[in-house]
Amino acid sequence: MRIERDFHATRRGPVWALAFSPDGSVIWAGGLDSVVYGWPIELLDRFEPTMGTPHSFLKDPGSMSNGERQFMRKCSICHALEAGDSRKAGPNLNGVFGRLAGTVPGYRYSDTLDGSDIIWGEETIDALFDLGPDNYIPGSKMPMQQIAAPADRRDLIEFLRVATGNGN
Ligand code: HEC
């Protein structure tokens, strides 16, 4: 494999989802924005996406704590924090502290988390992103990502403890 073209497929942040249109003529890309970007392959050379102002539903990153910023950038696209139904790709994290892995009702987990004996809390969430999901819970559906700095993991966990509602 080799890189054909390098360009900004979304306005900001990582690309979390890629797909070809059914006829193969367009690449769709999704990331932190609440839109899907479509890039006609034939015209890729001519495009330079305009980098506009971010959507207002996201707070200004400068006004967030480091932990909240970690969550917004690295987790919020896939995980909800408030109780109730969520249509995001990952299970709802509401009440995750002290919860047995793989037990959000109605969520279809991988075989790795379904029946796992991990209990989510400070140490296990820290290990999950210190080692990365593919090492800590191999076979999981959660994409590979590590958070290298211990302080970033600590801040993220402190944010989650409050934002998921039942930390202790
Ligand atoms: C691209 C989507 C995606 C991103 C980004 C993501 N996750 Fe996940 N996460 C998932 C999926 C999918 C699962 C279910 C995995 C499985 O079934 O194997 C999951 C599972 C989990 C679980 C286990 C929940 C349970 O009920 O057992 C925790 C905890 C978790 N994620 C935390 C996080 C945190 C914290 C971040 C940000 C640092 C994050 N995730 C980023 C998709 C994602």
mmCIF file of C-alpha atoms and ligand atoms in Angstrom:
data_model
loop_
_atom_site.group_PDB
_atom_site.id
_atom_site.type_symbol
_atom_site.label_atom_id
_atom_site.label_comp_id
_atom_site.label_asym_id
_atom_site.label_seq_id
_atom_site.Cartn_x
_atom_site.Cartn_y
_atom_site.Cartn_z
ATOM 1 C CA MET A 1 0.000 0.000 0.000
ATOM 2 C CA ARG A 2 1.172 3.541 -0.629
ATOM 3 C CA ILE A 3 -0.272 6.991 0.060
ATOM 4 C CA GLU A 4 -1.935 8.448 -3.062
ATOM 5 C CA ARG A 5 -3.073 11.755 -1.648
ATOM 6 C CA ASP A 6 -2.878 13.428 1.760
ATOM 7 C CA PHE A 7 -5.607 15.937 2.609
ATOM 8 C CA HIS A 8 -7.967 17.150 5.347
ATOM 9 C CA ALA A 9 -10.968 14.842 4.983
ATOM 10 C CA THR A 10 -12.811 16.458 7.913
ATOM 11 C CA ARG A 11 -12.746 19.978 9.211
ATOM 12 C CA ARG A 12 -10.915 19.077 12.401
ATOM 13 C CA GLY A 13 -9.931 16.182 14.606
ATOM 14 C CA PRO A 14 -9.468 12.531 13.736
ATOM 15 C CA VAL A 15 -11.359 10.611 11.043
ATOM 16 C CA TRP A 16 -13.298 7.855 12.823
ATOM 17 C CA ALA A 17 -15.249 6.379 9.920
ATOM 18 C CA LEU A 18 -14.569 5.878 6.217
ATOM 19 C CA ALA A 19 -16.703 4.278 3.501
ATOM 20 C CA PHE A 20 -16.963 4.175 -0.267
ATOM 21 C CA SER A 21 -20.253 5.114 -1.911
ATOM 22 C CA PRO A 22 -21.976 2.039 -3.448
ATOM 23 C CA ASP A 23 -20.631 2.865 -6.932
ATOM 24 C CA GLY A 24 -17.138 3.513 -5.567
ATOM 25 C CA SER A 25 -16.931 7.069 -6.886
ATOM 26 C CA VAL A 26 -17.010 8.924 -3.548
ATOM 27 C CA ILE A 27 -15.204 8.479 -0.210
ATOM 28 C CA TRP A 28 -17.306 9.400 2.816
ATOM 29 C CA ALA A 29 -15.544 10.502 5.984
ATOM 30 C CA GLY A 30 -16.927 11.152 9.464
ATOM 31 C CA GLY A 31 -15.244 12.547 12.552
ATOM 32 C CA LEU A 32 -16.077 14.942 15.372
ATOM 33 C CA ASP A 33 -18.465 17.098 13.337
ATOM 34 C CA SER A 34 -22.116 16.131 13.056
ATOM 35 C CA VAL A 35 -21.876 15.803 9.291
ATOM 36 C CA VAL A 36 -20.511 13.322 6.770
ATOM 37 C CA TYR A 37 -18.019 14.642 4.231
ATOM 38 C CA GLY A 38 -18.171 13.234 0.701
ATOM 39 C CA TRP A 39 -15.062 13.387 -1.499
ATOM 40 C CA PRO A 40 -15.507 12.515 -5.202
ATOM 41 C CA ILE A 41 -12.408 10.477 -5.958
ATOM 42 C CA GLU A 42 -11.949 11.845 -9.478
ATOM 43 C CA LEU A 43 -11.839 15.398 -8.165
ATOM 44 C CA LEU A 44 -9.707 14.851 -5.067
ATOM 45 C CA ASP A 45 -6.760 16.688 -6.562
ATOM 46 C CA ARG A 46 -8.780 19.875 -6.921
ATOM 47 C CA PHE A 47 -10.168 20.087 -3.386
ATOM 48 C CA GLU A 48 -8.792 22.052 -0.522
ATOM 49 C CA PRO A 49 -11.505 21.910 2.141
ATOM 50 C CA THR A 50 -12.220 25.250 3.803
ATOM 51 C CA MET A 51 -11.576 25.151 7.504
ATOM 52 C CA GLY A 52 -14.513 27.078 8.960
ATOM 53 C CA THR A 53 -15.573 27.780 12.522
ATOM 54 C CA PRO A 54 -16.495 24.736 14.610
ATOM 55 C CA HIS A 55 -20.127 23.902 15.297
ATOM 56 C CA SER A 56 -21.562 25.758 18.244
ATOM 57 C CA PHE A 57 -22.829 22.579 19.959
ATOM 58 C CA LEU A 58 -19.258 21.907 20.981
ATOM 59 C CA LYS A 59 -17.849 24.133 23.684
ATOM 60 C CA ASP A 60 -14.721 26.129 23.138
ATOM 61 C CA PRO A 61 -11.882 23.714 24.037
ATOM 62 C CA GLY A 62 -10.154 26.537 25.913
ATOM 63 C CA SER A 63 -13.019 26.680 28.407
ATOM 64 C CA MET A 64 -12.860 22.955 29.228
ATOM 65 C CA SER A 65 -10.817 21.179 31.873
ATOM 66 C CA ASN A 66 -8.124 18.904 30.479
ATOM 67 C CA GLY A 67 -10.210 15.855 31.402
ATOM 68 C CA GLU A 68 -13.299 17.124 29.583
ATOM 69 C CA ARG A 69 -11.186 18.024 26.558
ATOM 70 C CA GLN A 70 -9.734 14.505 26.512
ATOM 71 C CA PHE A 71 -13.243 13.076 26.572
ATOM 72 C CA MET A 72 -14.635 15.436 23.917
ATOM 73 C CA ARG A 73 -11.757 14.755 21.541
ATOM 74 C CA LYS A 74 -11.163 11.067 22.118
ATOM 75 C CA CYS A 75 -14.384 9.472 23.370
ATOM 76 C CA SER A 76 -17.487 11.642 22.810
ATOM 77 C CA ILE A 77 -17.971 10.597 19.203
ATOM 78 C CA CYS A 78 -18.745 7.032 20.389
ATOM 79 C CA HIS A 79 -19.907 7.286 24.022
ATOM 80 C CA ALA A 80 -22.775 9.071 25.779
ATOM 81 C CA LEU A 81 -22.492 10.136 29.431
ATOM 82 C CA GLU A 82 -26.136 10.822 30.314
ATOM 83 C CA ALA A 83 -28.482 8.007 31.291
ATOM 84 C CA GLY A 84 -30.952 6.891 28.652
ATOM 85 C CA ASP A 85 -30.874 5.488 25.149
ATOM 86 C CA SER A 86 -27.861 6.380 23.043
ATOM 87 C CA ARG A 87 -27.420 5.834 19.320
ATOM 88 C CA LYS A 88 -23.660 6.143 19.442
ATOM 89 C CA ALA A 89 -21.377 3.319 18.316
ATOM 90 C CA GLY A 90 -20.121 2.468 21.831
ATOM 91 C CA PRO A 91 -22.029 1.581 25.014
ATOM 92 C CA ASN A 92 -23.365 4.345 27.259
ATOM 93 C CA LEU A 93 -20.791 5.199 29.929
ATOM 94 C CA ASN A 94 -23.365 6.507 32.398
ATOM 95 C CA GLY A 95 -22.753 4.692 35.687
ATOM 96 C CA VAL A 96 -19.597 3.004 34.378
ATOM 97 C CA PHE A 97 -17.646 3.226 37.655
ATOM 98 C CA GLY A 98 -18.108 -0.027 39.558
ATOM 99 C CA ARG A 99 -19.951 -1.621 36.634
ATOM 100 C CA LEU A 100 -19.152 -5.070 35.298
ATOM 101 C CA ALA A 101 -17.851 -4.825 31.718
ATOM 102 C CA GLY A 102 -20.228 -5.754 28.921
ATOM 103 C CA THR A 103 -23.463 -5.171 30.807
ATOM 104 C CA VAL A 104 -25.296 -2.165 29.312
ATOM 105 C CA PRO A 105 -28.735 -3.649 28.530
ATOM 106 C CA GLY A 106 -29.482 -3.877 24.819
ATOM 107 C CA TYR A 107 -25.935 -3.085 23.674
ATOM 108 C CA ARG A 108 -24.338 -5.739 21.450
ATOM 109 C CA TYR A 109 -20.829 -6.251 22.766
ATOM 110 C CA SER A 110 -17.980 -8.202 21.232
ATOM 111 C CA ASP A 111 -17.352 -11.696 22.673
ATOM 112 C CA THR A 112 -14.399 -10.156 24.513
ATOM 113 C CA LEU A 113 -16.523 -7.904 26.724
ATOM 114 C CA ASP A 114 -19.634 -10.065 26.811
ATOM 115 C CA GLY A 115 -19.002 -12.230 29.885
ATOM 116 C CA SER A 116 -15.782 -10.419 30.853
ATOM 117 C CA ASP A 117 -14.966 -10.216 34.580
ATOM 118 C CA ILE A 118 -13.447 -6.705 34.384
ATOM 119 C CA ILE A 119 -15.056 -4.145 36.671
ATOM 120 C CA TRP A 120 -14.632 -0.606 35.330
ATOM 121 C CA GLY A 121 -13.033 1.885 37.714
ATOM 122 C CA GLU A 122 -9.992 4.071 38.072
ATOM 123 C CA GLU A 123 -7.422 1.287 37.648
ATOM 124 C CA THR A 124 -9.100 -0.634 34.852
ATOM 125 C CA ILE A 125 -9.930 2.451 32.750
ATOM 126 C CA ASP A 126 -6.363 3.660 33.288
ATOM 127 C CA ALA A 127 -5.002 0.311 32.069
ATOM 128 C CA LEU A 128 -7.401 0.301 29.107
ATOM 129 C CA PHE A 129 -5.855 3.466 27.666
ATOM 130 C CA ASP A 130 -2.321 2.934 28.975
ATOM 131 C CA LEU A 131 -2.060 -0.410 27.155
ATOM 132 C CA GLY A 132 -4.703 0.332 24.505
ATOM 133 C CA PRO A 133 -7.917 -1.649 23.914
ATOM 134 C CA ASP A 134 -6.245 -4.107 21.542
ATOM 135 C CA ASN A 135 -3.887 -5.201 24.342
ATOM 136 C CA TYR A 136 -6.117 -4.851 27.401
ATOM 137 C CA ILE A 137 -9.263 -6.330 25.843
ATOM 138 C CA PRO A 138 -7.997 -8.067 22.673
ATOM 139 C CA GLY A 139 -10.728 -8.723 20.137
ATOM 140 C CA SER A 140 -12.758 -5.724 21.339
ATOM 141 C CA LYS A 141 -14.711 -3.592 18.895
ATOM 142 C CA MET A 142 -13.221 -0.435 20.401
ATOM 143 C CA PRO A 143 -10.600 0.961 18.015
ATOM 144 C CA MET A 144 -6.956 1.076 18.985
ATOM 145 C CA GLN A 145 -5.961 4.184 20.855
ATOM 146 C CA GLN A 146 -3.599 4.916 23.686
ATOM 147 C CA ILE A 147 -3.332 7.938 25.944
ATOM 148 C CA ALA A 148 0.383 8.104 26.592
ATOM 149 C CA ALA A 149 0.600 10.761 29.317
ATOM 150 C CA PRO A 150 -0.398 9.473 32.787
ATOM 151 C CA ALA A 151 -1.664 12.980 33.677
ATOM 152 C CA ASP A 152 -4.060 12.961 30.708
ATOM 153 C CA ARG A 153 -5.434 9.560 31.782
ATOM 154 C CA ARG A 154 -5.808 10.773 35.367
ATOM 155 C CA ASP A 155 -7.645 13.958 34.269
ATOM 156 C CA LEU A 156 -9.900 11.973 31.919
ATOM 157 C CA ILE A 157 -10.799 9.523 34.702
ATOM 158 C CA GLU A 158 -11.532 12.360 37.146
ATOM 159 C CA PHE A 159 -13.802 13.963 34.540
ATOM 160 C CA LEU A 160 -15.549 10.637 33.865
ATOM 161 C CA ARG A 161 -16.045 9.939 37.556
ATOM 162 C CA VAL A 162 -18.194 13.072 37.889
ATOM 163 C CA ALA A 163 -19.749 13.142 34.422
ATOM 164 C CA THR A 164 -20.924 9.519 34.498
ATOM 165 C CA GLY A 165 -22.834 10.235 37.645
ATOM 166 C CA ASN A 166 -21.922 7.552 40.164
ATOM 167 C CA GLY A 167 -18.207 7.717 40.850
ATOM 168 C CA ASN A 168 -16.946 6.743 44.249
HETATM 169 C C1 HEC B 1 -14.669 4.978 17.529
HETATM 170 C C2 HEC B 1 -15.503 4.637 18.660
HETATM 171 C C3 HEC B 1 -14.952 4.656 20.067
HETATM 172 C C4 HEC B 1 -14.150 5.603 20.662
HETATM 173 C C5 HEC B 1 -13.548 6.836 20.030
HETATM 174 C C6 HEC B 1 -14.025 5.185 22.048
HETATM 175 N N1 HEC B 1 -14.722 4.035 22.270
HETATM 176 FE FE1 HEC B 1 -14.965 3.085 24.040
HETATM 177 N N2 HEC B 1 -15.990 1.611 23.130
HETATM 178 C C7 HEC B 1 -16.340 1.589 21.795
HETATM 179 C C8 HEC B 1 -17.011 0.348 21.493
HETATM 180 C C9 HEC B 1 -17.544 -0.076 20.137
HETATM 181 C C10 HEC B 1 -17.067 -0.383 22.700
HETATM 182 C C11 HEC B 1 -17.631 -1.787 22.904
HETATM 183 C C12 HEC B 1 -16.452 -2.730 22.720
HETATM 184 C C13 HEC B 1 -16.780 -4.195 22.632
HETATM 185 O O1 HEC B 1 -17.936 -4.608 22.672
HETATM 186 O O2 HEC B 1 -15.789 -4.922 22.500
HETATM 187 C C14 HEC B 1 -16.425 0.449 23.712
HETATM 188 C C15 HEC B 1 -16.278 0.090 25.054
HETATM 189 C C16 HEC B 1 -15.797 0.930 26.046
HETATM 190 C C17 HEC B 1 -15.786 0.624 27.462
HETATM 191 C C18 HEC B 1 -16.354 -0.636 28.111
HETATM 192 C C19 HEC B 1 -17.824 -0.325 28.439
HETATM 193 C C20 HEC B 1 -18.620 -1.496 28.965
HETATM 194 O O3 HEC B 1 -19.841 -1.298 29.127
HETATM 195 O O4 HEC B 1 -18.052 -2.558 29.224
HETATM 196 C C21 HEC B 1 -15.242 1.695 28.108
HETATM 197 C C22 HEC B 1 -15.017 1.855 29.613
HETATM 198 C C23 HEC B 1 -14.887 2.657 27.086
HETATM 199 N N3 HEC B 1 -15.234 2.166 25.843
HETATM 200 C C24 HEC B 1 -14.313 3.885 27.341
HETATM 201 C C25 HEC B 1 -13.874 4.768 26.350
HETATM 202 C C26 HEC B 1 -13.175 6.013 26.626
HETATM 203 C C27 HEC B 1 -12.871 6.561 28.010
HETATM 204 C C28 HEC B 1 -12.844 6.538 25.399
HETATM 205 C C29 HEC B 1 -12.019 7.786 25.115
HETATM 206 C C30 HEC B 1 -10.669 7.783 25.645
HETATM 207 C C31 HEC B 1 -13.384 5.661 24.375
HETATM 208 N N4 HEC B 1 -13.989 4.591 24.990
HETATM 209 C C32 HEC B 1 -13.301 5.891 22.997
HETATM 210 C C33 HEC B 1 -16.096 2.574 20.872
HETATM 211 C C34 HEC B 1 -15.297 3.677 21.084
#
